[in-house]
PDB file of C-alpha atoms in Angstrom:
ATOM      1  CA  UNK A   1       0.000   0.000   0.000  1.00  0.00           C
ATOM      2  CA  UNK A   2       1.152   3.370  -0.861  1.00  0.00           C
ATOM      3  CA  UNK A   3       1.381   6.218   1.844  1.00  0.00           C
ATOM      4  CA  UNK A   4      -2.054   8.414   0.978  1.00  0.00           C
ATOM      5  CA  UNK A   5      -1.108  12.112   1.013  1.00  0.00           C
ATOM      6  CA  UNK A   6      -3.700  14.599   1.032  1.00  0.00           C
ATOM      7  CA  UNK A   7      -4.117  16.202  -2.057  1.00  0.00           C
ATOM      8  CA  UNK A   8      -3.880  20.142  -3.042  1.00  0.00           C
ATOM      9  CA  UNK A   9      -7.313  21.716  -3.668  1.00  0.00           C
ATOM     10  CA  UNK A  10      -8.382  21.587  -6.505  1.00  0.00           C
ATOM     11  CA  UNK A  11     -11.873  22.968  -8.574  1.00  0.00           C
ATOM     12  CA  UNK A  12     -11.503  22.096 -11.406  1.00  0.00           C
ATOM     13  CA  UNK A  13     -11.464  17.702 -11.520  1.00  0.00           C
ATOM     14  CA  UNK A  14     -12.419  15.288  -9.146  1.00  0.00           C
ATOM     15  CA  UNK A  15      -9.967  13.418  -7.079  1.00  0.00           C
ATOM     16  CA  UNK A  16     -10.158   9.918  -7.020  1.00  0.00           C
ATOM     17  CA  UNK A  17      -8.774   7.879  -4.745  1.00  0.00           C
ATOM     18  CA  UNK A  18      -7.720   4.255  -6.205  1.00  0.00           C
ATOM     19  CA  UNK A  19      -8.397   0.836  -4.274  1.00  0.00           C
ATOM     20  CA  UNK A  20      -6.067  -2.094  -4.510  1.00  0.00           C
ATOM     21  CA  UNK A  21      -8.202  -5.368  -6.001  1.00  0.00           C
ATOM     22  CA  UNK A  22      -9.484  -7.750  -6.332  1.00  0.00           C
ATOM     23  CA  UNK A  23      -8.366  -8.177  -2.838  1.00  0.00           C
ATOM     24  CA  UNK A  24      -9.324 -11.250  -0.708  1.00  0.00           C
ATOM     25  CA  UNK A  25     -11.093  -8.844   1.964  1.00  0.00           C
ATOM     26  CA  UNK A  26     -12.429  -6.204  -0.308  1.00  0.00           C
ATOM     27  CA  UNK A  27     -15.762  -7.752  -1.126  1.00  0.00           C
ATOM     28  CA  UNK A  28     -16.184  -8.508   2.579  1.00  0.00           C
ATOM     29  CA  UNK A  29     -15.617  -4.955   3.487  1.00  0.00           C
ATOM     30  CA  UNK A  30     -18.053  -4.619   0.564  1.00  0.00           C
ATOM     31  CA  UNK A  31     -20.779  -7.046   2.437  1.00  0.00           C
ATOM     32  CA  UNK A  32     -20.516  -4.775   5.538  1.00  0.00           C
ATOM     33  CA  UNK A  33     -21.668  -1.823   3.885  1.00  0.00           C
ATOM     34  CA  UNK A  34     -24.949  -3.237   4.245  1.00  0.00           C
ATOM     35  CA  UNK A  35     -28.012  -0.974   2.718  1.00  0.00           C
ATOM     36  CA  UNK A  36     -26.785   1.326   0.178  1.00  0.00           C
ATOM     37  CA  UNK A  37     -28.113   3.238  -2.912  1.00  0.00           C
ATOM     38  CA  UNK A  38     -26.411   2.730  -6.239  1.00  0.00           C
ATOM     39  CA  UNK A  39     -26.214   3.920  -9.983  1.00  0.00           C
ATOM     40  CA  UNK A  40     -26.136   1.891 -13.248  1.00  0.00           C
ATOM     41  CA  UNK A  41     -25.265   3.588 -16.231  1.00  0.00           C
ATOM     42  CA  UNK A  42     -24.767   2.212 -20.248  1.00  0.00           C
ATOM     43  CA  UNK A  43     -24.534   3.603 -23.759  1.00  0.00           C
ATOM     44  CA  UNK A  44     -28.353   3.783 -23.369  1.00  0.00           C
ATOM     45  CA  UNK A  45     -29.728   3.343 -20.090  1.00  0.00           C
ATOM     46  CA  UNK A  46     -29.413   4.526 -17.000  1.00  0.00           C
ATOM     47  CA  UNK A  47     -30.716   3.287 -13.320  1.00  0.00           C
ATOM     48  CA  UNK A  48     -30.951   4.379  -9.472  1.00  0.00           C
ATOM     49  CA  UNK A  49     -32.175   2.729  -6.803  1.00  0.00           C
ATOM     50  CA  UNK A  50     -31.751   0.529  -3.447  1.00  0.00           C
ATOM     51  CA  UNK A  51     -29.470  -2.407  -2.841  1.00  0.00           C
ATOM     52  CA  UNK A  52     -28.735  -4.695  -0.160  1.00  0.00           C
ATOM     53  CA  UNK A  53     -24.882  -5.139  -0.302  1.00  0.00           C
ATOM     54  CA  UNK A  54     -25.144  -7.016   3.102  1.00  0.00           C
ATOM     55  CA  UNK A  55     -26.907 -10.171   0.856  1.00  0.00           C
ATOM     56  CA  UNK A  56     -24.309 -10.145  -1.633  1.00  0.00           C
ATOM     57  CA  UNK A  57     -20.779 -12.427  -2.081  1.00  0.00           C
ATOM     58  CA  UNK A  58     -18.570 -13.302  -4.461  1.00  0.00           C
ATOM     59  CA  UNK A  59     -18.869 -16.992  -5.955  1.00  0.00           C
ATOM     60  CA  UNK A  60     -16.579 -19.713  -6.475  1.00  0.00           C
ATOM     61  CA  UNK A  61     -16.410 -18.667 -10.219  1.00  0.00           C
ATOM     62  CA  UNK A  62     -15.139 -14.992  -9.890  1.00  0.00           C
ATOM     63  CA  UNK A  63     -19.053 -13.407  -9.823  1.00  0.00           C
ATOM     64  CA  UNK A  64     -20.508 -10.912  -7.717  1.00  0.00           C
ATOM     65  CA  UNK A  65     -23.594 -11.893  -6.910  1.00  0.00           C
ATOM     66  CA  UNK A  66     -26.327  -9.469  -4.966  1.00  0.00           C
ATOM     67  CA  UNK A  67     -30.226 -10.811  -4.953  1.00  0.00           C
ATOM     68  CA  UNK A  68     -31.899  -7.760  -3.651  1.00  0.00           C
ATOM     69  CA  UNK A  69     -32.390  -6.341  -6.527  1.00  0.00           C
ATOM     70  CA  UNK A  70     -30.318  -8.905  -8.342  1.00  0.00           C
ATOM     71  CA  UNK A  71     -27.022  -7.606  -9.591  1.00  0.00           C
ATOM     72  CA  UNK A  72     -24.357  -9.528 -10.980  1.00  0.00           C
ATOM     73  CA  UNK A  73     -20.224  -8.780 -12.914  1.00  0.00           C
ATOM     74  CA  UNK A  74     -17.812 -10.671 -12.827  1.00  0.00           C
ATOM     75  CA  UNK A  75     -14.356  -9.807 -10.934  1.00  0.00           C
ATOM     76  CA  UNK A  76     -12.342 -10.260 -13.840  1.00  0.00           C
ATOM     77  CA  UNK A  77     -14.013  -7.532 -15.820  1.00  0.00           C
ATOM     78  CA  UNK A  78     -13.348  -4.775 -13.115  1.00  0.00           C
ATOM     79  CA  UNK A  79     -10.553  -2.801 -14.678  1.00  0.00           C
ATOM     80  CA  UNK A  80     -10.275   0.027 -11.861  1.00  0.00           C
ATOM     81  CA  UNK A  81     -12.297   0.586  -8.676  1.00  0.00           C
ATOM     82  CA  UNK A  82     -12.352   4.391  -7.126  1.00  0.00           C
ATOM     83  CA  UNK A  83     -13.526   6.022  -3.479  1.00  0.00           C
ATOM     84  CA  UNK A  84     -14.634   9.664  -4.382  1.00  0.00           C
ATOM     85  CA  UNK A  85     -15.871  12.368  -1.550  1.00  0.00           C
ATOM     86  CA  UNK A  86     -18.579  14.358  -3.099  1.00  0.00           C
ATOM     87  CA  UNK A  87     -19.309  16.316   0.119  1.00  0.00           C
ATOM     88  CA  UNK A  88     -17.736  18.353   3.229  1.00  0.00           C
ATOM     89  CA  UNK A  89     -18.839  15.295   5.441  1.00  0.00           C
ATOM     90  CA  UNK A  90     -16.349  12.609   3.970  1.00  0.00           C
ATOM     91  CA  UNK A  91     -19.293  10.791   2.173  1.00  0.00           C
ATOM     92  CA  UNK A  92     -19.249  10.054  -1.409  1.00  0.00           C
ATOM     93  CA  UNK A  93     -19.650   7.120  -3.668  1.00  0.00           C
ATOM     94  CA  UNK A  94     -17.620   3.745  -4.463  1.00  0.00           C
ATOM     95  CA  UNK A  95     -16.692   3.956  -8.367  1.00  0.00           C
ATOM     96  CA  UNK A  96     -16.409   0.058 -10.781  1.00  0.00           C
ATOM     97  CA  UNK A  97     -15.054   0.961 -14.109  1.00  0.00           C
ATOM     98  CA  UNK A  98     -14.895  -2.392 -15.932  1.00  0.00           C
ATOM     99  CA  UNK A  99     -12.218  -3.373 -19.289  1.00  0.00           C
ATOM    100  CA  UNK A 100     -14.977  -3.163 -21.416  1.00  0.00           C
ATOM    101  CA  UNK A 101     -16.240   0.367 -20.867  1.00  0.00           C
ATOM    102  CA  UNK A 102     -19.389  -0.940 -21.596  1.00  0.00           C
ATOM    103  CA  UNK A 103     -20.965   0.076 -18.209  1.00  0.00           C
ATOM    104  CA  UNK A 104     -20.084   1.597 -15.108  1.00  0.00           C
ATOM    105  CA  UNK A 105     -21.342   0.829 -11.394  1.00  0.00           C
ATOM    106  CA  UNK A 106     -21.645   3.140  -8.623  1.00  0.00           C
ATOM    107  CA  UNK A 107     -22.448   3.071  -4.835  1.00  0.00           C
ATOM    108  CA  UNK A 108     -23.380   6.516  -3.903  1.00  0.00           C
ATOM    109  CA  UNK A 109     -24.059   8.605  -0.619  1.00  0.00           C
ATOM    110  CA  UNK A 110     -21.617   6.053   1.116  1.00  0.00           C
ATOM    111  CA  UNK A 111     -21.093   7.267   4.474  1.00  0.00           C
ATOM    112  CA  UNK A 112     -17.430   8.595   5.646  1.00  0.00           C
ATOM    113  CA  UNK A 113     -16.588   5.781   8.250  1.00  0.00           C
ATOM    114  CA  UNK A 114     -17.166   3.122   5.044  1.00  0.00           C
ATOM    115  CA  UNK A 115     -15.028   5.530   2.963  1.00  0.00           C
ATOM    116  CA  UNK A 116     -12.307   5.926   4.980  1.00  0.00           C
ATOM    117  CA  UNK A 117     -12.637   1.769   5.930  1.00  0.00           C
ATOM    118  CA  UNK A 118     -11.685   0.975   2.211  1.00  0.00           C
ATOM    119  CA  UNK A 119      -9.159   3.695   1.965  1.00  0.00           C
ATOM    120  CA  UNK A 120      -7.235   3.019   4.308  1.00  0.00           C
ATOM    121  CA  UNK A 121      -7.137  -1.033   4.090  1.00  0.00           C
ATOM    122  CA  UNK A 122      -7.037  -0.943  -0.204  1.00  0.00           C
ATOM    123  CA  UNK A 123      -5.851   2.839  -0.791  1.00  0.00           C
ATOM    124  CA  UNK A 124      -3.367   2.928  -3.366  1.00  0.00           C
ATOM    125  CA  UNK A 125      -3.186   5.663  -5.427  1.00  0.00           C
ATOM    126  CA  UNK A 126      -4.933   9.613  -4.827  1.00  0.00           C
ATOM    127  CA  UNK A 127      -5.532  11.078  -8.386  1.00  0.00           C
ATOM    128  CA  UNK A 128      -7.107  13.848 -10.342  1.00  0.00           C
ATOM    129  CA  UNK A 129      -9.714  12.960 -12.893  1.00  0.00           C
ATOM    130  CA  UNK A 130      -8.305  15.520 -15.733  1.00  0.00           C
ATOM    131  CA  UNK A 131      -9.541  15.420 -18.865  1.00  0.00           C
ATOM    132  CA  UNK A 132      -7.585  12.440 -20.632  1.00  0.00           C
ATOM    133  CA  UNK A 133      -8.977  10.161 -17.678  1.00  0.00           C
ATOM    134  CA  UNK A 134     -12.571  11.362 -18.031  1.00  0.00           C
ATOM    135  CA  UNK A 135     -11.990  10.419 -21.629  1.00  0.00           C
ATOM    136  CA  UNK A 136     -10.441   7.390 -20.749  1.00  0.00           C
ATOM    137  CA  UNK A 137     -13.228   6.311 -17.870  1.00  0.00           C
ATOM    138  CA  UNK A 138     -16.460   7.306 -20.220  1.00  0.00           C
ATOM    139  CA  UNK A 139     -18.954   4.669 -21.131  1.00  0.00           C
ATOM    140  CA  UNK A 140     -18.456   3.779 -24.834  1.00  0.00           C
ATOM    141  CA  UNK A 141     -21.227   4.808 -26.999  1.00  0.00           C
ATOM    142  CA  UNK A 142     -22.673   2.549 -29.660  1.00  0.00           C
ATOM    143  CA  UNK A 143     -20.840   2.852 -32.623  1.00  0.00           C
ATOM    144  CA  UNK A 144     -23.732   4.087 -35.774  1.00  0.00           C
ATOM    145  CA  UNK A 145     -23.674   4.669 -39.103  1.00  0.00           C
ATOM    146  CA  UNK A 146     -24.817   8.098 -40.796  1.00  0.00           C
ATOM    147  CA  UNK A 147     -28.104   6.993 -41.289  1.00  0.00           C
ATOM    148  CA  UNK A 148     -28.461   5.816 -37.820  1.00  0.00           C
ATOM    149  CA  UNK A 149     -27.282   8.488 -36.275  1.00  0.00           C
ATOM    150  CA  UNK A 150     -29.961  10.805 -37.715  1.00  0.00           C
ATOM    151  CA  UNK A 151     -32.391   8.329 -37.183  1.00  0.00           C
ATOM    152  CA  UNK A 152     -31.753   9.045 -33.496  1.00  0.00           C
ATOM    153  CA  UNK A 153     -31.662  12.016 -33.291  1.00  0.00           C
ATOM    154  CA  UNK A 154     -35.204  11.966 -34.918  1.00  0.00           C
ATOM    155  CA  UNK A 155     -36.364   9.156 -32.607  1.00  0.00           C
ATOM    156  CA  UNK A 156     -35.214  11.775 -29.500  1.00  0.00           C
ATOM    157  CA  UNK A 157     -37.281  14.429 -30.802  1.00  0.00           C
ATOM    158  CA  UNK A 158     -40.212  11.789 -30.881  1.00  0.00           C
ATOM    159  CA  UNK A 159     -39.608  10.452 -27.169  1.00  0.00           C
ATOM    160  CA  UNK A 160     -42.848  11.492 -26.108  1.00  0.00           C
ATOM    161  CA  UNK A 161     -44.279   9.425 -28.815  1.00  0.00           C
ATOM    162  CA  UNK A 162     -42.622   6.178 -28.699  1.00  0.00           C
ATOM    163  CA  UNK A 163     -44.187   3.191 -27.920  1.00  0.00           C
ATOM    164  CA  UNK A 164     -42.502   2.148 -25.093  1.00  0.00           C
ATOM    165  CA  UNK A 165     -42.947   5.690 -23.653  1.00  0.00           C
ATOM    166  CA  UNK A 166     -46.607   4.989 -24.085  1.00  0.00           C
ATOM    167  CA  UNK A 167     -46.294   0.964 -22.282  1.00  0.00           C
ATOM    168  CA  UNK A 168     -44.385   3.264 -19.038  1.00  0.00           C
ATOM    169  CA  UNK A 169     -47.679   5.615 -18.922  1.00  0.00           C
ATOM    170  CA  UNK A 170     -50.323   2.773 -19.332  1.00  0.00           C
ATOM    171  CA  UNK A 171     -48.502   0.632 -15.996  1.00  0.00           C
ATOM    172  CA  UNK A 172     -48.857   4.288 -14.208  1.00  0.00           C
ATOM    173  CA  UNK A 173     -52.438   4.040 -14.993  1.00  0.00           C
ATOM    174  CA  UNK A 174     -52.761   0.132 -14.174  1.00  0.00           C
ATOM    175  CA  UNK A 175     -50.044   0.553 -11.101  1.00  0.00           C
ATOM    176  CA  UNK A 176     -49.089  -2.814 -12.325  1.00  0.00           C
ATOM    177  CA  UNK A 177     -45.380  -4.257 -11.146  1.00  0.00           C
ATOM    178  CA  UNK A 178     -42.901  -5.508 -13.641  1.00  0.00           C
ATOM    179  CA  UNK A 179     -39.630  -6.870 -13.672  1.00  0.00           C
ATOM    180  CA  UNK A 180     -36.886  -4.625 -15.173  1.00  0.00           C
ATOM    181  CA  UNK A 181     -34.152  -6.271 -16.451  1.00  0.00           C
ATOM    182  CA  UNK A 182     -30.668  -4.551 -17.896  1.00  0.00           C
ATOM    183  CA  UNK A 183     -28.309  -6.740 -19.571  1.00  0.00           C
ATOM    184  CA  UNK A 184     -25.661  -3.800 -19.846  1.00  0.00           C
ATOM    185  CA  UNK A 185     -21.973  -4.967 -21.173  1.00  0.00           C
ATOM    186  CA  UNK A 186     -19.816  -6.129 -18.247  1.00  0.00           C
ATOM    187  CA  UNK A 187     -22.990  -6.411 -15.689  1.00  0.00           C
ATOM    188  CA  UNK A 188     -26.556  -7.461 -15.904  1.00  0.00           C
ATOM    189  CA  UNK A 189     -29.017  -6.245 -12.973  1.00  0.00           C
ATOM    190  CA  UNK A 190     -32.913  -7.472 -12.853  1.00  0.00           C
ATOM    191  CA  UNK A 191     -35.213  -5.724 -10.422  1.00  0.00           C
ATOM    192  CA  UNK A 192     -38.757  -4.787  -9.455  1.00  0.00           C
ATOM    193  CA  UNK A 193     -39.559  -1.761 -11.263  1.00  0.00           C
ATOM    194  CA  UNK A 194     -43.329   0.004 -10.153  1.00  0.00           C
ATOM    195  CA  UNK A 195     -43.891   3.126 -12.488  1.00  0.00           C
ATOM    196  CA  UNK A 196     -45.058   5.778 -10.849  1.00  0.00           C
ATOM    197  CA  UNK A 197     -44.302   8.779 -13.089  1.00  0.00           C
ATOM    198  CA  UNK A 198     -43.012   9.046 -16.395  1.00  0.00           C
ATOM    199  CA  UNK A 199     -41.686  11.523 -18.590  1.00  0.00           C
ATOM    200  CA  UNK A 200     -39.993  12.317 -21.813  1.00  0.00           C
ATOM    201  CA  UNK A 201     -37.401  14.579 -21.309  1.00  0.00           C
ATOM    202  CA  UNK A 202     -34.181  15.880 -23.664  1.00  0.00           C
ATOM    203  CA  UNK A 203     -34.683  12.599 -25.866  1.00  0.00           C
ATOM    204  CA  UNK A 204     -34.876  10.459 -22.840  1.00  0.00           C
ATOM    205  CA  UNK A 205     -37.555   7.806 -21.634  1.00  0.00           C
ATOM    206  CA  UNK A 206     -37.383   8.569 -17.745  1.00  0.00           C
ATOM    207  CA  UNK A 207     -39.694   5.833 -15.836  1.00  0.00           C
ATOM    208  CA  UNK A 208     -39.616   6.544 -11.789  1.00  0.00           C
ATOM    209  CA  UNK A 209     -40.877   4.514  -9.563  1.00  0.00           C
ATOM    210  CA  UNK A 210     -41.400   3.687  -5.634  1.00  0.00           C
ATOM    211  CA  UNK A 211     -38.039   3.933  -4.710  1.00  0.00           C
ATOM    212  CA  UNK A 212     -36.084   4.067  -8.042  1.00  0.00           C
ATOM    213  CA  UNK A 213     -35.237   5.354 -11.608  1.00  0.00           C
ATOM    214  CA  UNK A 214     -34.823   4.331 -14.905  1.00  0.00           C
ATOM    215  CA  UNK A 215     -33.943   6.209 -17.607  1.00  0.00           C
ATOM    216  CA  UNK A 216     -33.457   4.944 -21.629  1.00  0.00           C
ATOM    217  CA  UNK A 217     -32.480   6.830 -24.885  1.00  0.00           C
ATOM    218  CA  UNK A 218     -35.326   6.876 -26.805  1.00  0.00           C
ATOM    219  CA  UNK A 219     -32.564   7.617 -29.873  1.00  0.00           C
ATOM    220  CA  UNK A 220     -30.800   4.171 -29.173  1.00  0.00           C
ATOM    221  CA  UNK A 221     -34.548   2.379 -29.194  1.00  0.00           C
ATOM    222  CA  UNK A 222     -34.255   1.066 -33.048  1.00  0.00           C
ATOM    223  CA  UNK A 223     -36.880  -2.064 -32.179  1.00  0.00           C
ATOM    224  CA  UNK A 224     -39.282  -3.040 -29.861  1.00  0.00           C
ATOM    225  CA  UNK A 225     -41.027  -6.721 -29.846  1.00  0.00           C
ATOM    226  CA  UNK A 226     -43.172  -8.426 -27.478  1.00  0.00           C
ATOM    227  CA  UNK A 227     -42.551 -12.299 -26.874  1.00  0.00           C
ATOM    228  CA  UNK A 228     -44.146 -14.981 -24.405  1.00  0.00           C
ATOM    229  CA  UNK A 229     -42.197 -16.907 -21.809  1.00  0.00           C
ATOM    230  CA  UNK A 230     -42.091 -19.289 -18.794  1.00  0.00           C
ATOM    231  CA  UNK A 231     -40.679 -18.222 -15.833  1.00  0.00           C
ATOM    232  CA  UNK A 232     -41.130 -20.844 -12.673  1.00  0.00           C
ATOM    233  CA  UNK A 233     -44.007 -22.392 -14.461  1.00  0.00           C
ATOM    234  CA  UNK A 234     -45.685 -18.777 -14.477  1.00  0.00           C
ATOM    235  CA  UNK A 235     -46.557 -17.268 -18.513  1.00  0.00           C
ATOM    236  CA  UNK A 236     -45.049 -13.968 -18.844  1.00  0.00           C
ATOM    237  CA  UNK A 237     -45.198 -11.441 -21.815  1.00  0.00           C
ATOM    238  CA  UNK A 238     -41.723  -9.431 -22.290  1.00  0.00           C
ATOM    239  CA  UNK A 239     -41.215  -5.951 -24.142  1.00  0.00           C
ATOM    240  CA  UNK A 240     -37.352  -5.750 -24.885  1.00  0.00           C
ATOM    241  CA  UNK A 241     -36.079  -2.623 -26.625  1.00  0.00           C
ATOM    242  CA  UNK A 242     -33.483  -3.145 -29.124  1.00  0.00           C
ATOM    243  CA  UNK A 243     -30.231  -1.244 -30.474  1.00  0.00           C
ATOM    244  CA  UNK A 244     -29.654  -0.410 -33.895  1.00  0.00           C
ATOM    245  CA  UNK A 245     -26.994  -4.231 -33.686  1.00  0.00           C
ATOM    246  CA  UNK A 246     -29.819  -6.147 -32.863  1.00  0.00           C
ATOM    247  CA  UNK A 247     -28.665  -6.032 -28.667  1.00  0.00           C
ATOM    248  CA  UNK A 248     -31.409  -5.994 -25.999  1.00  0.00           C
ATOM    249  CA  UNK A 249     -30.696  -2.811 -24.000  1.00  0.00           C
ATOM    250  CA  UNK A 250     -34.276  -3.179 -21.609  1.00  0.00           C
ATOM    251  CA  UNK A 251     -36.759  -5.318 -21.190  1.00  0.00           C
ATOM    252  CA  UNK A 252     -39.635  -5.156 -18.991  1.00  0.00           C
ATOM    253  CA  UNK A 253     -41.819  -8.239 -17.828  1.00  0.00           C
ATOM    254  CA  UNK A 254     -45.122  -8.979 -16.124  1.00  0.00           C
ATOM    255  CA  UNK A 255     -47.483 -11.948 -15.706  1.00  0.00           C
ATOM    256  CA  UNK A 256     -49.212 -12.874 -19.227  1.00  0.00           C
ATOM    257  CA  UNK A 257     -52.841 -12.406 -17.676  1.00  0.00           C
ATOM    258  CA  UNK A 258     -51.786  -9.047 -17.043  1.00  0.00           C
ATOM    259  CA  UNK A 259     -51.004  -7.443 -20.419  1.00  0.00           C
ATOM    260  CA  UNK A 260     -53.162  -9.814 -22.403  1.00  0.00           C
ATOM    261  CA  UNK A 261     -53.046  -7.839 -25.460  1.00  0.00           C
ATOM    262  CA  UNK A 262     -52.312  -4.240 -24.027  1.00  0.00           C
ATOM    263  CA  UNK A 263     -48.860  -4.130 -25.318  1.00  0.00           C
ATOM    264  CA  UNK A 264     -49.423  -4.903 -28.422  1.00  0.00           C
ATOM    265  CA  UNK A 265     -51.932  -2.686 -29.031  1.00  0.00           C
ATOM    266  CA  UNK A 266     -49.943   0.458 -27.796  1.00  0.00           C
ATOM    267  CA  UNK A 267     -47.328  -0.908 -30.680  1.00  0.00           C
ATOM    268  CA  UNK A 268     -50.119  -0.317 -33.054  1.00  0.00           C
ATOM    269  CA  UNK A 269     -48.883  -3.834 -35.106  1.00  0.00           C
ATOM    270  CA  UNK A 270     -50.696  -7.557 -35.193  1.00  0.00           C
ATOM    271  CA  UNK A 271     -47.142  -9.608 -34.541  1.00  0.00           C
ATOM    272  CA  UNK A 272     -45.773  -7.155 -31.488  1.00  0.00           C
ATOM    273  CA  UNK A 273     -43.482  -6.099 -33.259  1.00  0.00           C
ATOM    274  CA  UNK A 274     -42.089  -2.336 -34.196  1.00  0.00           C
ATOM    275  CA  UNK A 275     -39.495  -0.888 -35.453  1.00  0.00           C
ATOM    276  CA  UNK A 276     -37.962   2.995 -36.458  1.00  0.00           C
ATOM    277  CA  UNK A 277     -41.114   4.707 -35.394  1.00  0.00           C
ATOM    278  CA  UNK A 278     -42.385   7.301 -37.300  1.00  0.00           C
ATOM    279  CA  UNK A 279     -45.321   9.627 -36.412  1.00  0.00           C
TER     280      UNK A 279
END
């Protein structure tokens, strides 16, 4: 471990202070942090909400595994893992960049004595985000052609009007719970979702519900398609929104008896299926 020193002040970046792993004892350092809010952010989606880090371990094959919501990356992805103080009070957030740069994983509003735990047993570097490691930390975005790109842009100005936009605003009405699942590159979390308010904002789907947030880029929603499966013996129907490569970026799920044919009628075609929508 390298002596920490305190860093000069500094406006204009972030400091971030580096943790040694994987380490043997970090994720059980991570399991005492017990109830804690976190952030999940990808090319297209974003999502807040609650997690119960005193319920999660890591497995015998490398996988961090957390069932309330259910969260799950694997160890070998994690490319750098940062403390950062974001107030006066020592508190902050705990920072997963993973190899990929496909996602990126926060804990937030950490408290100081759980900051200052992991800094001083896995401290090993203090550093200032400047602008080549922003750069270098930033979420890839999905790589589009010309015609893609302004199809986005389009499909942003449209937000309000998408389809899946419109599915959000009928389970406010219905107050109906779904399952919210996020296979973003390098983690995949699934988790209760119960829409309370929605609204299309700056080209973005934002969905918030009882004690969380999701948010999707209504420019990276090229597809949307409904399809029928078994889950413990139980039919569900499944929406899944889909990027311009043909990737599943969301998906939302709820008991078939539910959404009989609701769904597919806010897609406005017979198969439940739609694509590039156009007013």
């Amino acid at each position: 471990m390298r002596p920490k020193t305190k860093p000069p002040v500094c406006d204009q970046w972030r400091w971030l202070h580096e943790l040694e792993t994987p380490h043997p004892s970090f994720w059980e350092v991570m399991n005492y942090l017990g109830q804690s809010e976190f952030e999940l952010h990808s090319a297209a989606v974003s999502y807040r909400g609650n997690i119960d880090l005193g319920a999660s371990y890591l497995d015998e094959g490398g996988y961090f595994l957390s069932t309330q919501p259910s969260l799950t990356f694997q160890q070998a992805q994690i490319d750098k893992v940062y403390v950062v103080e974001t107030d006066d009070s020592g508190s902050g957030s705990i920072e997963f960049d993973f190899s990929n740069r496909g996602s990126r994983l926060s804990f937030v509003n950490v408290g100081p004595d759980s900051l200052a735990l992991l800094t001083n047993l896995f401290g090993w570097e203090m550093k200032p985000e400047n602008e080549s490691l922003q750069a270098h930390r930033k979420v890839k975005p999905l790589t589009l052609c010309p015609c893609c790109q302004d199809a986005s842009v389009t499909r942003r100005k449209l937000a309000g009007q998408n389809p899946f936009f419109n599915i959000l605003t009928a389970l406010c009405k219905t107050g109906e719970h779904t399952t919210l699942t996020i296979p973003a590159s390098g983690t995949q979390l699934v988790a209760s979702h119960h829409p309370r308010r929605v609204e299309a904002r700056e080209g973005r789907i934002i969905s918030e519900g009882e004690n969380d947030v999701f948010l999707i880029d209504a420019g990276a929603i090229h597809g949307i398609f409904i399809s029928r499966e078994n889950f413990d013996g139980q039919a569900v129907r499944k929406v899944s929104c889909i990027n311009t490569h043909g990737g599943v970026i969301a998906s939302l799920s709820a008991p078939a008896h539910a959404f009989t044919n609701r769904w597919q009628t806010l897609l406005g075609t017979p198969d439940g299926r739609y694509q590039e929508h156009t007013p």
